[in-house]
mmCIF file of C-alpha atoms in Angstrom:
data_model
loop_
_atom_site.group_PDB
_atom_site.id
_atom_site.type_symbol
_atom_site.label_atom_id
_atom_site.label_comp_id
_atom_site.label_asym_id
_atom_site.label_seq_id
_atom_site.Cartn_x
_atom_site.Cartn_y
_atom_site.Cartn_z
ATOM 1 C CA UNK D 2 -8.519 9.955 -8.542
ATOM 2 C CA UNK D 3 -6.502 10.001 -5.389
ATOM 3 C CA UNK D 4 -3.751 8.316 -3.250
ATOM 4 C CA UNK D 5 -6.188 5.374 -2.277
ATOM 5 C CA UNK D 6 -7.919 5.043 -5.497
ATOM 6 C CA UNK D 7 -4.127 4.645 -7.126
ATOM 7 C CA UNK D 8 -3.398 1.881 -4.391
ATOM 8 C CA UNK D 9 -6.194 -0.015 -4.798
ATOM 9 C CA UNK D 10 -6.135 -0.201 -8.965
ATOM 10 C CA UNK D 11 -2.618 -1.540 -8.049
ATOM 11 C CA UNK D 12 -3.870 -4.110 -5.042
ATOM 12 C CA UNK D 13 -7.033 -5.108 -7.119
ATOM 13 C CA UNK D 14 -4.245 -5.740 -10.439
ATOM 14 C CA UNK D 15 -2.210 -7.528 -8.338
ATOM 15 C CA UNK D 16 -4.559 -10.162 -7.266
ATOM 16 C CA UNK D 17 -5.539 -10.193 -11.101
ATOM 17 C CA UNK D 18 -2.123 -11.164 -11.906
ATOM 18 C CA UNK D 19 -1.819 -13.427 -9.375
ATOM 19 C CA UNK D 20 -4.615 -15.577 -10.320
ATOM 20 C CA UNK D 21 -4.048 -15.453 -13.805
ATOM 21 C CA UNK D 22 -0.364 -17.262 -13.104
ATOM 22 C CA UNK D 23 1.589 -14.594 -14.428
ATOM 23 C CA UNK D 24 3.814 -13.832 -11.385
ATOM 24 C CA UNK D 25 3.642 -13.056 -7.903
ATOM 25 C CA UNK D 26 0.932 -10.975 -6.276
ATOM 26 C CA UNK D 27 2.503 -7.238 -7.350
ATOM 27 C CA UNK D 28 1.605 -4.809 -9.435
ATOM 28 C CA UNK D 29 3.143 -1.127 -9.768
ATOM 29 C CA UNK D 30 1.151 2.027 -11.183
ATOM 30 C CA UNK D 31 3.301 5.249 -12.066
ATOM 31 C CA UNK D 32 1.063 8.418 -12.058
ATOM 32 C CA UNK D 33 1.658 11.768 -13.182
ATOM 33 C CA UNK D 34 -0.724 14.712 -13.076
ATOM 34 C CA UNK D 35 -3.255 12.517 -11.408
ATOM 35 C CA UNK D 36 -3.140 10.149 -14.543
ATOM 36 C CA UNK D 37 -1.986 6.671 -14.917
ATOM 37 C CA UNK D 38 1.211 6.968 -17.265
ATOM 38 C CA UNK D 39 2.374 3.387 -17.358
ATOM 39 C CA UNK D 40 1.282 0.177 -14.705
ATOM 40 C CA UNK D 41 2.301 -3.221 -14.768
ATOM 41 C CA UNK D 42 2.560 -6.724 -12.931
ATOM 42 C CA UNK D 43 5.362 -9.361 -11.770
ATOM 43 C CA UNK D 44 6.402 -11.285 -14.473
ATOM 44 C CA UNK D 45 9.169 -13.168 -12.797
ATOM 45 C CA UNK D 46 7.732 -16.270 -13.634
ATOM 46 C CA UNK D 47 6.085 -16.070 -16.684
ATOM 47 C CA UNK D 48 9.029 -14.224 -18.518
ATOM 48 C CA UNK D 49 11.333 -16.293 -16.561
ATOM 49 C CA UNK D 50 13.237 -12.754 -15.724
ATOM 50 C CA UNK D 51 14.155 -12.223 -12.123
ATOM 51 C CA UNK D 52 14.449 -8.590 -12.847
ATOM 52 C CA UNK D 53 10.693 -8.630 -14.124
ATOM 53 C CA UNK D 54 9.377 -6.849 -10.862
ATOM 54 C CA UNK D 55 6.277 -4.865 -11.188
ATOM 55 C CA UNK D 56 8.259 -1.631 -10.102
ATOM 56 C CA UNK D 57 11.025 -2.146 -12.466
ATOM 57 C CA UNK D 58 9.255 -2.860 -15.467
ATOM 58 C CA UNK D 59 6.628 -0.100 -14.918
ATOM 59 C CA UNK D 60 9.610 2.549 -14.628
ATOM 60 C CA UNK D 61 10.962 1.203 -17.707
ATOM 61 C CA UNK D 62 8.007 1.466 -19.879
ATOM 62 C CA UNK D 63 7.003 4.967 -18.250
ATOM 63 C CA UNK D 64 10.220 6.551 -18.905
ATOM 64 C CA UNK D 65 9.679 5.132 -22.810
ATOM 65 C CA UNK D 66 6.450 6.777 -22.930
ATOM 66 C CA UNK D 67 7.642 9.907 -21.535
ATOM 67 C CA UNK D 68 10.573 9.643 -23.461
ATOM 68 C CA UNK D 69 12.844 10.370 -20.084
ATOM 69 C CA UNK D 70 15.193 8.374 -17.788
ATOM 70 C CA UNK D 71 13.694 9.944 -15.265
ATOM 71 C CA UNK D 72 10.237 10.000 -13.449
ATOM 72 C CA UNK D 73 10.040 13.504 -12.910
ATOM 73 C CA UNK D 74 6.739 14.896 -11.253
ATOM 74 C CA UNK D 75 5.545 11.366 -10.875
ATOM 75 C CA UNK D 76 4.056 9.045 -8.358
ATOM 76 C CA UNK D 77 4.482 4.981 -7.945
ATOM 77 C CA UNK D 78 1.965 3.237 -6.030
ATOM 78 C CA UNK D 79 3.396 -0.596 -5.673
ATOM 79 C CA UNK D 80 1.091 -3.080 -3.980
ATOM 80 C CA UNK D 81 4.188 -4.047 -1.546
ATOM 81 C CA UNK D 82 7.296 -2.130 -0.370
ATOM 82 C CA UNK D 83 9.742 -1.875 -2.905
ATOM 83 C CA UNK D 84 12.757 -4.827 -2.665
ATOM 84 C CA UNK D 85 15.929 -3.780 -2.602
ATOM 85 C CA UNK D 86 16.573 -3.946 -6.478
ATOM 86 C CA UNK D 87 13.457 -2.303 -7.128
ATOM 87 C CA UNK D 88 14.156 0.472 -4.389
ATOM 88 C CA UNK D 89 17.391 1.110 -6.384
ATOM 89 C CA UNK D 90 15.377 1.466 -9.520
ATOM 90 C CA UNK D 91 12.938 3.594 -8.326
ATOM 91 C CA UNK D 92 15.751 5.658 -6.411
ATOM 92 C CA UNK D 93 17.712 6.092 -10.306
ATOM 93 C CA UNK D 94 14.087 7.400 -11.891
ATOM 94 C CA UNK D 95 13.617 9.862 -9.538
ATOM 95 C CA UNK D 96 9.751 10.021 -8.666
ATOM 96 C CA UNK D 97 8.606 12.500 -6.275
ATOM 97 C CA UNK D 98 6.722 9.863 -3.996
ATOM 98 C CA UNK D 99 6.554 6.223 -3.930
ATOM 99 C CA UNK D 100 3.407 4.634 -1.967
ATOM 100 C CA UNK D 101 3.041 1.028 -0.857
ATOM 101 C CA UNK D 102 0.538 -1.454 0.841
ATOM 102 C CA UNK D 103 2.465 -4.548 2.365
ATOM 103 C CA UNK D 104 5.577 -4.506 3.647
ATOM 104 C CA UNK D 105 8.743 -6.414 3.737
ATOM 105 C CA UNK D 106 7.418 -8.494 6.544
ATOM 106 C CA UNK D 107 4.314 -9.073 5.172
ATOM 107 C CA UNK D 108 6.564 -10.395 1.561
ATOM 108 C CA UNK D 109 8.656 -12.693 4.174
ATOM 109 C CA UNK D 110 5.278 -14.089 5.636
ATOM 110 C CA UNK D 111 4.754 -15.413 2.024
ATOM 111 C CA UNK D 112 8.309 -16.616 1.301
ATOM 112 C CA UNK D 113 9.533 -13.866 -0.796
ATOM 113 C CA UNK D 114 12.943 -13.096 0.420
ATOM 114 C CA UNK D 115 12.984 -9.035 0.157
ATOM 115 C CA UNK D 116 13.577 -8.744 3.608
ATOM 116 C CA UNK D 117 16.980 -11.197 3.946
ATOM 117 C CA UNK D 118 18.098 -9.502 0.778
ATOM 118 C CA UNK D 119 17.826 -6.338 2.645
ATOM 119 C CA UNK D 120 19.570 -8.115 6.035
ATOM 120 C CA UNK D 121 22.305 -9.020 3.122
ATOM 121 C CA UNK D 122 23.003 -5.728 2.428
ATOM 122 C CA UNK D 123 23.757 -4.294 5.438
ATOM 123 C CA UNK D 124 26.638 -6.735 6.258
ATOM 124 C CA UNK D 125 30.048 -6.360 5.039
ATOM 125 C CA UNK D 126 30.509 -7.839 2.019
ATOM 126 C CA UNK D 127 33.052 -10.507 3.138
ATOM 127 C CA UNK D 128 30.042 -11.202 5.845
ATOM 128 C CA UNK D 129 27.232 -12.209 2.984
ATOM 129 C CA UNK D 130 25.966 -15.608 2.035
ATOM 130 C CA UNK D 131 26.846 -14.927 -1.519
ATOM 131 C CA UNK D 132 30.638 -14.832 -2.121
ATOM 132 C CA UNK D 133 31.405 -11.489 -4.025
ATOM 133 C CA UNK D 134 34.716 -10.300 -4.854
ATOM 134 C CA UNK D 135 36.427 -7.392 -6.430
ATOM 135 C CA UNK D 136 39.241 -7.888 -9.039
ATOM 136 C CA UNK D 137 40.568 -4.432 -9.589
ATOM 137 C CA UNK D 138 41.724 -3.629 -13.083
ATOM 138 C CA UNK D 139 44.024 -0.498 -14.211
ATOM 139 C CA UNK D 140 41.608 -0.427 -17.332
ATOM 140 C CA UNK D 141 38.487 -0.399 -15.531
ATOM 141 C CA UNK D 142 39.882 2.964 -13.632
ATOM 142 C CA UNK D 143 40.711 4.263 -17.300
ATOM 143 C CA UNK D 144 37.621 4.068 -18.327
ATOM 144 C CA UNK D 145 36.130 5.857 -15.374
ATOM 145 C CA UNK D 146 38.987 8.602 -15.760
ATOM 146 C CA UNK D 147 37.649 9.059 -19.435
ATOM 147 C CA UNK D 148 34.010 9.243 -18.140
ATOM 148 C CA UNK D 149 34.801 11.790 -15.714
ATOM 149 C CA UNK D 150 36.448 13.868 -18.273
ATOM 150 C CA UNK D 151 33.711 13.348 -21.513
ATOM 151 C CA UNK D 152 32.368 16.784 -21.968
ATOM 152 C CA UNK D 153 29.553 15.811 -23.808
ATOM 153 C CA UNK D 154 28.193 12.981 -21.503
ATOM 154 C CA UNK D 155 24.311 12.982 -20.288
ATOM 155 C CA UNK D 156 24.606 12.957 -16.604
ATOM 156 C CA UNK D 157 22.125 10.814 -14.538
#
């Protein structure tokens, strides 16, 4: 299989998922060594979980299957440009590449708010539509200080 084959699989399965009523028209495929390690669909509405995006769940399950919290030497193929949450998860998983079909403007055209969220993240906190406030805590900083000094931590 090649890049186009894996993308075609993601697109075909996104259509099947949508038609089955399990979630939006999104699917992600995680590949390592030109073999599918894991794949998953968007199940936001069927699981009542706003984080059950195809990329996030595929990353979770692929990492479990690979016994690693990173997707070293893996490629992710997704039927749409990842939303900010999925993009964050992808960066944290550290695959070697990501390929997508539709982009955020295409998603906005079918009333998904990914592009809106990208725009919101570019704004200063006080200019965003969702009020977000910092409550500083001396104790919270102490936890971070202890983590910084912890000798047996697994860094990620």
